[in-house]
Amino acid sequence: MAYRVIGAVMMCGVATLALAQDRIPDRAPDGRKYLSQPLVTSIYTADPSAHVFAGKIYVYPSHDVPTAIPDDDLGNEYAMHDYRVLRMDRIGGPVTVGPVALDVKQVPWASQQMWAPDAAYKNGTYYLYFPARDKARDKNGLGTFLIGVATSKNPMGPFKAEPKPIAGSFSMDPAVFTDQDGKSYMYFGGIWGGQLQRWKNGSFDANGSDTDLHQDDQPALTGKVVRMNADMKSFAETPRDAVILDEKGKPILGGDHDRRFFEASWVFKRGGQYYYTYSTGDTHFLNYATGTNPYGPFTYRGHFLLPVQGWTTHHSIIQTGGKWWLFYADTQLSNKNHLRNVKVTELSFNADGTIKPIDPFVK
């Protein structure tokens, strides 16, 4: 196995672990060469939500931690309990790893598993949105995923959590998009461990399915979209379905695992079009659909990232330096599904606005 050395990373606070003295595999176990390299090797990171604040790039990832919990459909092996923010002046530049920005012990309502977060900025305040399980217990002895919010005057934190989750929130993977008119929308939801399938009728079914609705010939479960109030801490309305349509204008079906929504909503706007991007989960694609309204419906367009090494695919997309960039993660450092590393690569578009597909491996 070939190895390469990754450049130095600046640390704020104490490093949580050292990964093989920054020596990491140059190729995947099957011999393929990676398209890009991890942004940091001092901690494990995943689910990167990237933003440009005051000219600098900030990435809000999950902070993966080692655990002996085996992989399962509920995601118990993803035992993350805090957040640390990454900062860089430019793509390809040195990366600063911040200290703990928020720990589950600092969230009064939460019990465990602080999964994929996002962030936003408004009027001098930074907002960190995060999913976590509450202190209830379902048939598996696990809490209900709800979405919380924390605030700070510094983009790297520390953040102070609100005492209760956002009223009307549920499931996971919050992503906040602010449109050109200043209105902000949260997109959220995820099936399987994200429990979206248990909210079909508007209230939580603690004994519901652990995966999906098992209705392959019916419209698939959708992610949710909701407009935020001006305080950025509450919903202005009841969440709606972010419907994905096929080429015939019909909702994508539950059995269409290559195209249906699983988790990891992320929305951006380009050329007057809203791009609704998401992960297919068990088929490991990143997909996109487009629409003319932030609420959708969105018409399916295709895959834009082929499967990475590892089970999960969760991402963000930003524009900086005159280019578009895709932040994603794989398991290059560990080859373990629950210990991931964040990466970035350029995202390109065709003349008609379609996204050029990316292979995370170099041929």
Coordinates of C-alpha atoms in Angstrom, one line a residue:
M1 CA 0.0 0.0 0.0
A2 CA 1.3 3.4 -1.0
Y3 CA 1.1 6.3 1.5
R4 CA 1.4 10.1 1.2
V5 CA 2.0 12.8 3.7
I6 CA -0.6 15.5 4.2
G7 CA 0.5 19.1 5.0
A8 CA 0.3 20.6 8.4
V9 CA -2.9 21.6 10.0
M10 CA -3.3 24.4 12.6
M11 CA -5.0 23.4 15.8
C12 CA -7.0 25.5 18.2
G13 CA -7.3 23.6 21.5
V14 CA -6.1 20.1 22.1
A15 CA -6.0 17.6 19.3
T16 CA -8.3 14.6 19.9
L17 CA -6.1 12.0 18.2
A18 CA -3.2 11.6 15.8
L19 CA -3.9 9.6 12.7
A20 CA -0.8 7.6 11.8
Q21 CA 1.5 10.6 12.0
D22 CA -0.4 12.1 9.0
R23 CA 0.6 9.2 6.8
I24 CA -2.5 8.0 5.0
P25 CA -3.2 5.5 2.2
D26 CA -2.7 6.9 -1.3
R27 CA -5.1 4.4 -2.8
A28 CA -8.3 2.6 -1.8
P29 CA -8.2 -1.0 -0.8
D30 CA -9.3 -2.0 -4.3
G31 CA -6.4 -0.1 -5.8
R32 CA -8.3 3.0 -7.1
K33 CA -6.6 6.4 -6.5
Y34 CA -8.5 9.0 -4.6
L35 CA -9.6 12.2 -6.5
S36 CA -8.9 14.5 -3.5
Q37 CA -7.3 14.3 0.0
P38 CA -8.7 14.9 3.5
L39 CA -8.8 18.5 4.6
V40 CA -7.6 17.5 8.1
T41 CA -6.1 14.4 9.6
S42 CA -6.0 15.3 13.3
I43 CA -9.7 14.4 13.9
Y44 CA -12.3 12.5 12.0
T45 CA -14.9 14.7 10.2
A46 CA -18.0 14.1 8.1
D47 CA -21.2 15.7 6.8
P48 CA -19.4 19.0 5.9
S49 CA -21.6 22.2 5.7
A50 CA -19.4 24.9 4.2
H51 CA -20.1 28.6 4.2
V52 CA -18.2 31.8 3.3
F53 CA -18.4 34.3 6.2
A54 CA -16.5 37.6 6.0
G55 CA -14.4 36.3 3.2
K56 CA -13.2 33.1 5.0
I57 CA -14.4 29.6 4.5
Y58 CA -15.9 27.8 7.5
V59 CA -16.9 24.2 7.5
Y60 CA -19.3 22.8 10.1
P61 CA -18.8 19.0 10.1
S62 CA -19.9 16.1 12.2
H63 CA -17.0 15.1 14.5
D64 CA -16.7 11.3 14.3
V65 CA -15.4 9.4 17.2
P66 CA -14.0 5.8 17.6
T67 CA -16.5 3.3 19.0
A68 CA -16.9 -0.5 19.2
I69 CA -20.6 -0.2 18.3
P70 CA -21.2 -2.4 15.2
D71 CA -22.8 -0.9 12.0
D72 CA -26.6 -1.1 11.9
D73 CA -29.6 0.4 10.2
L74 CA -30.2 2.8 13.1
G75 CA -26.8 4.4 12.8
N76 CA -25.8 3.6 16.4
E77 CA -22.2 3.4 15.3
Y78 CA -22.3 7.2 14.5
A79 CA -21.8 8.1 18.2
M80 CA -20.7 11.8 17.7
H81 CA -21.2 14.0 20.7
D82 CA -19.7 17.4 19.9
Y83 CA -18.8 19.8 17.0
R84 CA -15.5 21.4 15.9
V85 CA -15.4 24.0 13.2
L86 CA -12.8 24.1 10.3
R87 CA -11.6 27.4 8.9
M88 CA -9.5 28.3 5.8
D89 CA -8.7 31.5 3.9
R90 CA -9.0 29.8 0.6
I91 CA -9.5 26.4 -1.0
G92 CA -6.2 24.5 -0.8
G93 CA -4.9 26.7 2.0
P94 CA -4.0 25.7 5.6
V95 CA -6.9 24.5 7.7
T96 CA -7.5 25.6 11.3
V97 CA -9.4 23.1 13.5
G98 CA -11.3 25.0 16.2
P99 CA -11.9 23.9 19.8
V100 CA -15.1 22.3 20.8
A101 CA -17.9 24.6 19.6
L102 CA -20.8 22.7 21.3
D103 CA -21.0 19.4 23.2
V104 CA -24.1 17.4 23.8
K105 CA -23.7 17.9 27.6
Q106 CA -24.3 21.6 27.0
V107 CA -27.7 20.9 25.4
P108 CA -30.4 20.6 28.1
W109 CA -32.9 18.5 26.0
A110 CA -30.4 16.2 24.2
S111 CA -29.1 12.8 25.1
Q112 CA -26.7 11.6 22.4
Q113 CA -25.7 11.5 18.7
M114 CA -25.1 15.1 17.5
W115 CA -25.2 14.4 13.8
A116 CA -24.8 16.5 10.7
P117 CA -25.1 20.3 11.5
D118 CA -25.4 23.5 9.5
A119 CA -24.8 27.2 10.2
A120 CA -26.1 30.6 9.2
Y121 CA -25.3 34.2 9.8
K122 CA -27.6 37.2 10.4
N123 CA -27.1 40.6 12.0
G124 CA -23.9 39.8 13.8
T125 CA -24.9 36.4 15.1
Y126 CA -23.9 33.0 14.0
Y127 CA -26.5 30.2 14.2
L128 CA -25.5 26.5 14.6
Y129 CA -28.3 24.1 13.7
F130 CA -27.9 20.5 14.9
P131 CA -29.9 17.3 15.2
A132 CA -29.7 15.2 18.3
R133 CA -31.7 12.5 20.1
D134 CA -33.9 13.7 23.0
K135 CA -34.2 11.9 26.3
A136 CA -37.3 9.8 25.4
R137 CA -37.0 6.1 24.6
D138 CA -38.5 4.3 21.6
K139 CA -38.8 0.5 21.0
N140 CA -35.0 0.4 20.5
G141 CA -34.3 2.3 23.7
L142 CA -33.3 5.4 21.7
G143 CA -34.4 9.0 21.8
T144 CA -36.3 10.9 19.1
F145 CA -34.3 13.0 16.7
L146 CA -35.1 16.7 16.9
I147 CA -33.4 19.8 15.7
G148 CA -31.8 22.4 18.0
V149 CA -30.2 25.8 17.5
A150 CA -27.3 27.5 19.2
T151 CA -25.8 31.0 18.8
S152 CA -22.4 32.7 19.0
K153 CA -20.7 36.0 18.0
N154 CA -17.8 34.0 16.6
P155 CA -18.2 31.7 13.6
M156 CA -16.1 29.0 15.3
G157 CA -18.0 29.2 18.6
P158 CA -18.3 28.4 21.4
F159 CA -22.1 28.3 20.8
K160 CA -24.8 28.5 23.4
A161 CA -27.7 26.2 22.8
E162 CA -31.3 27.2 23.2
P163 CA -32.9 25.3 26.1
K164 CA -35.4 23.5 23.9
P165 CA -35.4 22.1 20.3
I166 CA -37.0 24.2 17.6
A167 CA -40.8 23.9 17.9
G168 CA -42.2 21.8 15.1
S169 CA -38.8 20.3 14.2
F170 CA -38.1 16.6 13.8
S171 CA -35.7 14.1 12.1
M172 CA -32.2 15.3 11.2
D173 CA -29.8 16.9 8.7
P174 CA -30.8 20.6 8.9
A175 CA -29.6 22.8 6.1
V176 CA -30.4 26.5 5.9
F177 CA -30.6 28.4 2.7
T178 CA -31.0 32.2 2.6
D179 CA -32.5 33.5 -0.7
Q180 CA -31.7 36.8 -2.4
D181 CA -34.7 38.5 -0.8
G182 CA -33.4 37.7 2.7
K183 CA -35.8 35.0 3.5
S184 CA -34.3 31.8 5.0
Y185 CA -35.5 28.3 4.6
M186 CA -34.5 25.1 6.5
Y187 CA -34.4 21.8 4.6
F188 CA -34.2 18.7 6.8
G189 CA -35.1 15.1 7.2
G190 CA -33.6 11.6 6.7
I191 CA -35.1 8.1 6.7
W192 CA -33.8 5.0 8.5
G193 CA -31.9 6.2 11.6
G194 CA -33.1 9.7 10.9
Q195 CA -36.6 8.5 11.7
L196 CA -38.5 10.5 9.0
Q197 CA -40.5 7.4 8.2
R198 CA -42.0 7.6 11.7
W199 CA -43.5 11.1 11.1
K200 CA -45.7 10.2 8.1
N201 CA -48.9 11.1 9.9
G202 CA -47.6 14.3 11.6
S203 CA -46.7 12.8 15.0
F204 CA -43.9 10.5 16.1
D205 CA -44.6 6.8 16.1
A206 CA -42.1 5.3 18.6
N207 CA -42.9 1.8 17.3
G208 CA -42.6 2.7 13.6
S209 CA -40.3 1.3 10.9
D210 CA -36.6 1.4 11.4
T211 CA -36.0 1.9 7.6
D212 CA -38.7 3.2 5.4
L213 CA -42.5 2.7 4.7
H214 CA -41.9 -0.5 2.6
Q215 CA -44.2 1.0 -0.1
D216 CA -42.1 0.7 -3.2
D217 CA -44.9 1.5 -5.6
Q218 CA -46.0 4.7 -3.7
P219 CA -44.4 8.1 -3.7
A220 CA -41.2 8.1 -1.7
L221 CA -40.8 9.9 1.5
T222 CA -39.6 13.5 1.0
G223 CA -37.3 15.8 2.8
K224 CA -39.0 18.8 4.4
V225 CA -38.7 22.5 3.8
V226 CA -39.9 25.3 6.1
R227 CA -39.4 29.1 6.1
M228 CA -37.6 30.5 9.2
N229 CA -38.8 33.4 11.2
A230 CA -36.7 36.6 11.4
D231 CA -35.2 35.4 14.7
M232 CA -33.6 32.4 12.8
K233 CA -34.5 30.3 15.8
S234 CA -38.1 29.3 15.0
F235 CA -40.3 28.1 12.1
A236 CA -42.6 30.6 10.5
E237 CA -45.0 27.8 9.3
T238 CA -45.6 24.1 9.3
P239 CA -42.9 22.2 7.4
R240 CA -43.8 21.2 3.8
D241 CA -42.8 18.3 1.6
A242 CA -39.8 19.0 -0.7
V243 CA -41.2 16.9 -3.5
I244 CA -38.9 15.4 -6.2
L245 CA -40.6 14.6 -9.5
D246 CA -39.4 12.4 -12.3
E247 CA -39.2 13.4 -16.0
K248 CA -42.9 12.8 -16.4
G249 CA -43.8 15.1 -13.6
K250 CA -44.7 12.2 -11.2
P251 CA -43.3 11.9 -7.7
I252 CA -40.2 9.6 -7.4
L253 CA -41.3 6.2 -6.0
G254 CA -40.2 4.6 -2.8
G255 CA -38.7 1.7 -4.6
D256 CA -36.5 3.8 -6.8
H257 CA -33.5 3.8 -4.5
D258 CA -31.1 5.3 -7.1
R259 CA -33.2 8.5 -7.2
R260 CA -35.3 8.8 -4.1
F261 CA -34.5 11.0 -1.2
F262 CA -32.7 9.4 1.8
E263 CA -31.0 12.3 3.7
A264 CA -28.6 15.2 3.4
S265 CA -30.6 18.0 1.8
W266 CA -28.6 21.0 0.6
V267 CA -29.9 23.9 -1.6
F268 CA -28.2 26.5 -3.6
K269 CA -29.2 28.9 -6.3
R270 CA -27.6 29.4 -9.7
G271 CA -28.9 31.0 -12.9
G272 CA -32.3 31.6 -11.4
Q273 CA -32.7 27.9 -10.6
Y274 CA -32.9 26.3 -7.1
Y275 CA -30.8 23.2 -6.9
Y276 CA -32.1 20.7 -4.4
T277 CA -29.3 18.2 -3.7
Y278 CA -29.4 15.1 -1.5
S279 CA -28.1 11.6 -0.8
T280 CA -29.7 8.3 -1.8
G281 CA -28.2 6.6 1.3
D282 CA -28.2 2.9 0.7
T283 CA -27.2 3.3 -3.0
H284 CA -24.6 5.9 -2.1
F285 CA -25.2 8.6 -4.8
L286 CA -25.4 12.3 -4.5
N287 CA -28.3 13.5 -6.6
Y288 CA -29.8 16.8 -7.7
A289 CA -33.1 18.2 -8.8
T290 CA -34.0 21.7 -9.9
G291 CA -37.0 24.0 -9.5
T292 CA -38.1 27.6 -9.8
N293 CA -39.2 28.0 -6.2
P294 CA -37.5 27.3 -2.9
Y295 CA -40.4 25.1 -1.8
G296 CA -40.2 23.0 -5.0
P297 CA -41.4 20.8 -6.5
F298 CA -38.0 19.8 -7.9
T299 CA -37.4 17.9 -11.1
Y300 CA -34.9 15.1 -10.9
R301 CA -31.8 15.7 -13.0
G302 CA -29.2 13.0 -12.1
H303 CA -26.3 11.9 -10.0
F304 CA -23.5 14.4 -9.5
L305 CA -21.2 12.3 -7.2
L306 CA -20.7 8.6 -7.7
P307 CA -20.3 6.4 -4.6
V308 CA -17.3 7.2 -2.3
Q309 CA -15.4 4.7 -0.1
G310 CA -17.7 4.2 2.9
W311 CA -21.4 3.9 3.4
T312 CA -22.6 7.5 3.9
T313 CA -22.5 10.4 1.5
H314 CA -23.3 13.9 2.8
H315 CA -22.2 17.2 1.3
S316 CA -22.4 20.9 0.8
I317 CA -21.8 23.2 -2.2
I318 CA -20.5 26.8 -2.1
Q319 CA -19.2 29.4 -4.6
T320 CA -15.9 31.1 -3.7
G321 CA -13.0 32.4 -5.7
G322 CA -15.1 32.4 -8.9
K323 CA -15.6 28.7 -8.8
W324 CA -18.1 26.2 -7.3
W325 CA -16.9 23.7 -4.8
L326 CA -18.3 20.4 -3.5
F327 CA -17.5 19.4 0.1
Y328 CA -18.0 15.7 0.8
A329 CA -16.5 12.9 2.9
D330 CA -15.2 9.3 2.6
T331 CA -13.3 6.8 4.8
Q332 CA -9.8 7.1 3.3
L333 CA -8.2 7.6 6.7
S334 CA -9.8 4.7 8.5
N335 CA -11.7 2.4 6.0
K336 CA -14.4 2.3 8.7
N337 CA -17.9 3.6 8.0
H338 CA -18.2 5.6 11.2
L339 CA -14.7 7.3 11.0
R340 CA -14.8 9.6 8.0
N341 CA -12.8 12.5 6.6
V342 CA -13.9 15.7 4.9
K343 CA -12.7 16.5 1.4
V344 CA -13.3 19.2 -1.3
T345 CA -13.3 19.2 -5.1
E346 CA -14.4 21.6 -7.8
L347 CA -17.9 21.3 -9.1
S348 CA -18.5 22.2 -12.8
F349 CA -21.6 22.9 -14.8
N350 CA -22.6 22.4 -18.5
A351 CA -23.9 25.3 -20.5
D352 CA -27.5 24.2 -19.9
G353 CA -27.0 24.3 -16.1
T354 CA -26.7 20.6 -15.5
I355 CA -23.9 19.4 -13.2
K356 CA -21.0 17.5 -14.6
P357 CA -20.8 14.2 -12.6
I358 CA -17.8 13.6 -10.4
D359 CA -16.1 10.3 -9.8
P360 CA -14.4 10.4 -6.4
F361 CA -11.6 8.2 -7.8
V362 CA -9.1 8.9 -10.5
K363 CA -8.9 6.4 -13.3

